[in-house]
Amino acid sequence: MTGNGEATYATLSPEALHTVIASEDFLYAKTIRSTIPLGTIRRIDLPEQQEDITFLKADDIPGKNELAVLEDTMPLLADEEVHYTGEPIALCSGKNKEELKAYLSQITIQYDKDTPVFQYEGSSAEVYHCKEIKTGKPETVFKKAYQVLEGEYRCGSQAHLYSEPNSVHVVNKDGALNIYLITQWPFHVRRTAAAATGIPLERIRVTALDAGMHLDGKLIFPSLAAAHAALLAVKTASSIYLEYSWEEDFLYTGKRFPAYFHHRSALDKAGNLLAMEIEIRANGGAYPLMCGELAQRMLSAAAGFYRCKNLIIRSKIIKSNLPPFSPFKGFGLSQVFFALETHTARIAEIAQTDPKEWKIANLKGRTKKSKKGEETAPSGTEQIIQLLTSRSDFSRKHAAYELQKTRRSRFGEDMLPPRGIGLSFCFQGNGFSGGREEEKTHSLRLRMDTKGRADVQSAAISENNSIYRLWAGMLPKLLNIDEKAVRFSPLDTAETLDSGPSVFSRNISLLTPLLEHCCTSIKKQRFRKPLPIEVKRNIRISRVQDKKNEDVANLPFPSLSWGASVIEVEVNPVTFQIKIRGIWVVVDGGRILDAVTAEDEIQKGIYQALGWAGLEQLPYRRGEIPYASYLAYSLPDPEHIPQPWIQFVNPEDRSGSGGIGDICFSCIPAAYISAISQATGIYIDRLPCTPETIYNYSR
Amino acid sequence: MRISFFLDGEEITANTDPKLLLSEFLQTRSGEDIESSRIHDDYSNCTLLVDGVLLPADFIPLFTVIGKQITTIEGFSRTDEFADIRRGFDRARFYPCIHCRTGKYFLTHILIEENPNPRKSKMSELISSSRCRCTNYSRYADGIIFAAQYRRKRHNG
């Protein structure tokens, strides 16, 4: 397909796929799922064997019955025990869709039921990851503190609600498999399918189709669906088409991890932070998918960017019998920053300080220093806060609304519409933490042929091909070539390189610098070498990591981006409806490569983050999402969200670019909740905050 | 049952099961008449216009379209109206994702038909029916306004 410009994007659209597979004979496939949250499969009763129907269960897997993600695993098909409602138990394929449905409806599975665990906050259930960090002498400081503030915060889950449910088409050609699907990690799909089927890697080819807005929901579960389809393709020696229905995809694929936080902060007389004790509990679901990464990210960011040397942070990822959770934009950090920034807003209120002044006094600086070690200008952090608060008129509004709140004896008593304003600050960790996936060799190749055409080979997958639009605009300038001369290799494992998963803004923060390095290298070589020239570069974290700045040196991410937001709301005292009056966001993502794309990212992030903060609810009942909640799940109405003011800054003149996609998820919810708390005078401590939440709290 | 309707201006007559879904009929007919594929069998970009009303072909039984004018995205993409919208979206740098763009194109067409000179202040109310994760609504609103400008220019010279 082609995008806005003339550069060629060789991704395969569903229409193109239609042509590719139109001539293929294929079988329809369906997943048979557990109907109970915990138990042992006693027996599976199948209807009378039909000629065209193939049934496959865990015993029939020729290779590994395992979906491995980083250091975590889950079975492809439940062997004896089932651990969540909707867990895949077996697979079925058939020529006719209706006959297959009829066959599936006759299958009965008998279980020995066990007692499931759904709660995680105070649960003594099995723990996937338990970590603790301690710095300074927090116990001593807590004993001597002028005051101690405690708070509990909870954030709910969120559905990715992408436009396309997971579907996989596997074409079996003489035992070699061509897999077509939408995924953020085609090489992981290939590895998983190869391990499951026992087919060598080189005989499996994965083609990634155009992805819509997946919010990281297409990272893990497409690999599971692909492995299932590949297993059936091998068993039946046919091509297979496996599709999830809307409902199936919504109910049984990964969602955002729900989390609970207990914050305890020791303060001095002026309300400044002296010590923090933070308990984190996240619901890991039935299988730990990237829970190690989640624990690390949460632990690293739990204390935010505050000047506090005395810390105890404990994080636990608890096993439960809910469907496994999976990465979502802002993975781990968005939950952590919601709790932290809501808590700090309360600290500022108790200290009777302007939250802006409190933040400037307590946040670390990221100060640019001269060679003599003197500070040259207000720190990067302070610049962000100052710009944001002056533009939103934060201090004046905050003082006015505070006065309005204290003068009335209860919410809704006065005639003025209750208003509030909230401020929140966050950072985004780009790439995997602690060298997890980044230690592997992930590469990108740039080739310039004899006609001066540039061909980029990478497995970068972005929402709506935005990364390719960005690179297509960047490459002609870097290589002095025409836009028509830029090509991108097909997102096909046989024709491109493994660039790692497209998650945590790696495309921008790790692959884009790599592409720039390749361009520089080709430009240098062109003076002394004839075309074609080919350059391949591997990701090396040292290239992007900023370890000179001691303020960020202890954060285990390849690079960081920063953001802050202010939200102003008005709450109807009768209906508790929340009206957003204004949204202001400042983002420091280093060098912004394309202002329009960056602004797009932030605008969309605001909608989605406000959805999580104020609307989207996933109430699990007995281990599953009720069907009514599935039907009622909706997205925010653009009519109710005002046009935000967005500003990009680069106070440290960073030459590298950082991701910005997670910023809104981390800074919008806390600002929104703080604003509602000020407007209503009721401390809201959970997400989402709906009119019903305010009503319940006000009683 | 004998069923006749107009598909992208061409009269179609078929002797088929009236309960067949319109999407199934179109897929079987040529495989390419509708922007759909086996990869999204139960959800597809199957949005189309039936007598100027935006509807999903996956939900419409064939007998309900007897005698009606059906416009698919393939037919619509060959028109000047589509070109206006595409130009407007490009100018606004609004790139809807592959999964929702058909709906966005048709909705824009309907909005401009109803209101040839739309105002941005009223736009969020108009487009709030088309909610998805991938849309920057501000840019979408700009795209509609630009598309309307191109259409007015084409009509008025």
PDB file of C-alpha atoms in Angstrom, chain A residues 4 13-15 17-18 21-22 26 28 97 159-161 163-164 167 182 210 212-213 215 241 243 245-246 464 469 594 596 600 603-604 607-608 616 635-639 643, chain B residues 27 30-32 35-43 74 86 90 92-101 120 124-125 127-139:
ATOM      1  CA  ASN A   4       0.570   9.957   2.221  1.00  0.00           C
ATOM      2  CA  SER A  13      -3.327  -5.210   3.464  1.00  0.00           C
ATOM      3  CA  PRO A  14      -6.294  -7.510   4.091  1.00  0.00           C
ATOM      4  CA  GLU A  15      -7.446  -6.795   0.531  1.00  0.00           C
ATOM      5  CA  LEU A  17      -4.257 -10.989   1.436  1.00  0.00           C
ATOM      6  CA  HIS A  18      -7.610 -11.804  -0.079  1.00  0.00           C
ATOM      7  CA  ILE A  21      -5.232 -16.735  -0.373  1.00  0.00           C
ATOM      8  CA  ALA A  22      -8.298 -16.609  -2.617  1.00  0.00           C
ATOM      9  CA  PHE A  26      -8.741 -23.919   3.731  1.00  0.00           C
ATOM     10  CA  TYR A  28     -12.159 -23.121   9.419  1.00  0.00           C
ATOM     11  CA  LYS A  97     -18.373 -23.270   9.207  1.00  0.00           C
ATOM     12  CA  ALA A 159      -9.678  -3.267  27.072  1.00  0.00           C
ATOM     13  CA  HIS A 160      -7.570  -2.531  24.015  1.00  0.00           C
ATOM     14  CA  LEU A 161     -10.720  -2.503  21.906  1.00  0.00           C
ATOM     15  CA  SER A 163     -10.765  -2.537  15.455  1.00  0.00           C
ATOM     16  CA  GLU A 164      -9.898  -6.050  14.373  1.00  0.00           C
ATOM     17  CA  SER A 167      -7.493 -13.847  13.197  1.00  0.00           C
ATOM     18  CA  ILE A 182      -1.762  -8.818  12.581  1.00  0.00           C
ATOM     19  CA  ASP A 210      -1.540  -3.709   8.421  1.00  0.00           C
ATOM     20  CA  GLY A 212      -4.777  -0.502  13.307  1.00  0.00           C
ATOM     21  CA  MET A 213      -4.630   1.106  16.744  1.00  0.00           C
ATOM     22  CA  LEU A 215      -2.416  -0.129  22.073  1.00  0.00           C
ATOM     23  CA  TYR A 241      -8.235 -20.009   8.990  1.00  0.00           C
ATOM     24  CA  GLU A 243     -10.798 -16.399  13.759  1.00  0.00           C
ATOM     25  CA  SER A 245     -15.280 -13.572  17.281  1.00  0.00           C
ATOM     26  CA  TRP A 246     -15.593 -10.042  18.711  1.00  0.00           C
ATOM     27  CA  ASN A 464      -1.578   2.656  11.134  1.00  0.00           C
ATOM     28  CA  ARG A 469       5.278   7.718   7.220  1.00  0.00           C
ATOM     29  CA  ASP A 594       7.475  15.070  13.051  1.00  0.00           C
ATOM     30  CA  VAL A 596       2.066  16.466  13.314  1.00  0.00           C
ATOM     31  CA  ASP A 600      -1.624  13.036  16.784  1.00  0.00           C
ATOM     32  CA  GLN A 603      -4.339  13.724  21.101  1.00  0.00           C
ATOM     33  CA  LYS A 604      -5.294  10.083  20.707  1.00  0.00           C
ATOM     34  CA  TYR A 607      -8.934  10.322  24.508  1.00  0.00           C
ATOM     35  CA  GLN A 608      -7.848   6.851  25.531  1.00  0.00           C
ATOM     36  CA  GLU A 616     -14.119   2.237  30.637  1.00  0.00           C
ATOM     37  CA  LEU A 635     -15.194   4.781  24.271  1.00  0.00           C
ATOM     38  CA  PRO A 636     -15.256   8.440  25.292  1.00  0.00           C
ATOM     39  CA  ASP A 637     -17.451  10.734  23.269  1.00  0.00           C
ATOM     40  CA  PRO A 638     -15.278  13.260  21.403  1.00  0.00           C
ATOM     41  CA  GLU A 639     -18.052  15.775  21.867  1.00  0.00           C
ATOM     42  CA  GLN A 643      -9.523  20.572  22.170  1.00  0.00           C
TER      43      GLN A 643
ATOM     44  CA  GLN B  27     -18.063 -11.793  -1.479  1.00  0.00           C
ATOM     45  CA  SER B  30     -16.663 -11.660  -7.210  1.00  0.00           C
ATOM     46  CA  GLY B  31     -14.597 -11.770  -4.053  1.00  0.00           C
ATOM     47  CA  GLU B  32     -13.512  -8.224  -4.583  1.00  0.00           C
ATOM     48  CA  GLU B  35     -13.624  -4.340   1.051  1.00  0.00           C
ATOM     49  CA  SER B  36     -13.643  -7.444   3.121  1.00  0.00           C
ATOM     50  CA  SER B  37     -11.605 -10.551   3.472  1.00  0.00           C
ATOM     51  CA  ARG B  38     -11.479 -13.875   5.168  1.00  0.00           C
ATOM     52  CA  ILE B  39      -9.111 -12.419   7.715  1.00  0.00           C
ATOM     53  CA  HIS B  40     -12.054 -10.514   9.174  1.00  0.00           C
ATOM     54  CA  ASP B  41     -14.924 -12.724   8.309  1.00  0.00           C
ATOM     55  CA  ASP B  42     -17.239 -11.633  11.054  1.00  0.00           C
ATOM     56  CA  TYR B  43     -16.028  -8.067  11.114  1.00  0.00           C
ATOM     57  CA  GLU B  74     -14.888   0.201  -4.304  1.00  0.00           C
ATOM     58  CA  ARG B  86      -9.260  11.875   0.060  1.00  0.00           C
ATOM     59  CA  ASP B  90      -4.554  14.286   3.042  1.00  0.00           C
ATOM     60  CA  ALA B  92      -5.514  17.664   7.145  1.00  0.00           C
ATOM     61  CA  ARG B  93      -2.971  14.834   7.481  1.00  0.00           C
ATOM     62  CA  PHE B  94      -5.739  12.601   8.733  1.00  0.00           C
ATOM     63  CA  TYR B  95      -4.980   8.975   7.975  1.00  0.00           C
ATOM     64  CA  PRO B  96      -7.714   6.696   9.294  1.00  0.00           C
ATOM     65  CA  CYS B  97      -6.580   3.136   9.883  1.00  0.00           C
ATOM     66  CA  ILE B  98      -7.323   0.425   7.359  1.00  0.00           C
ATOM     67  CA  HIS B  99     -10.016  -1.010   9.566  1.00  0.00           C
ATOM     68  CA  CYS B 100     -12.168   2.065  10.002  1.00  0.00           C
ATOM     69  CA  ARG B 101     -11.419   4.207   6.986  1.00  0.00           C
ATOM     70  CA  LYS B 120     -15.684  22.983  13.217  1.00  0.00           C
ATOM     71  CA  SER B 124     -17.557  16.917  17.338  1.00  0.00           C
ATOM     72  CA  GLU B 125     -21.315  16.495  17.712  1.00  0.00           C
ATOM     73  CA  ILE B 127     -18.694  12.805  14.237  1.00  0.00           C
ATOM     74  CA  SER B 128     -19.288  11.460  17.730  1.00  0.00           C
ATOM     75  CA  SER B 129     -21.180   8.518  16.234  1.00  0.00           C
ATOM     76  CA  SER B 130     -17.953   7.219  14.748  1.00  0.00           C
ATOM     77  CA  ARG B 131     -15.826   6.345  17.771  1.00  0.00           C
ATOM     78  CA  CYS B 132     -12.652   4.333  17.594  1.00  0.00           C
ATOM     79  CA  ARG B 133      -9.222   4.150  19.161  1.00  0.00           C
ATOM     80  CA  CYS B 134      -7.311   5.327  16.129  1.00  0.00           C
ATOM     81  CA  THR B 135      -8.933   8.658  15.402  1.00  0.00           C
ATOM     82  CA  ASN B 136      -7.617  12.093  16.172  1.00  0.00           C
ATOM     83  CA  TYR B 137     -11.017  13.776  16.087  1.00  0.00           C
ATOM     84  CA  SER B 138      -9.624  17.248  15.652  1.00  0.00           C
ATOM     85  CA  ARG B 139      -7.780  16.204  12.529  1.00  0.00           C
TER      86      ARG B 139
END
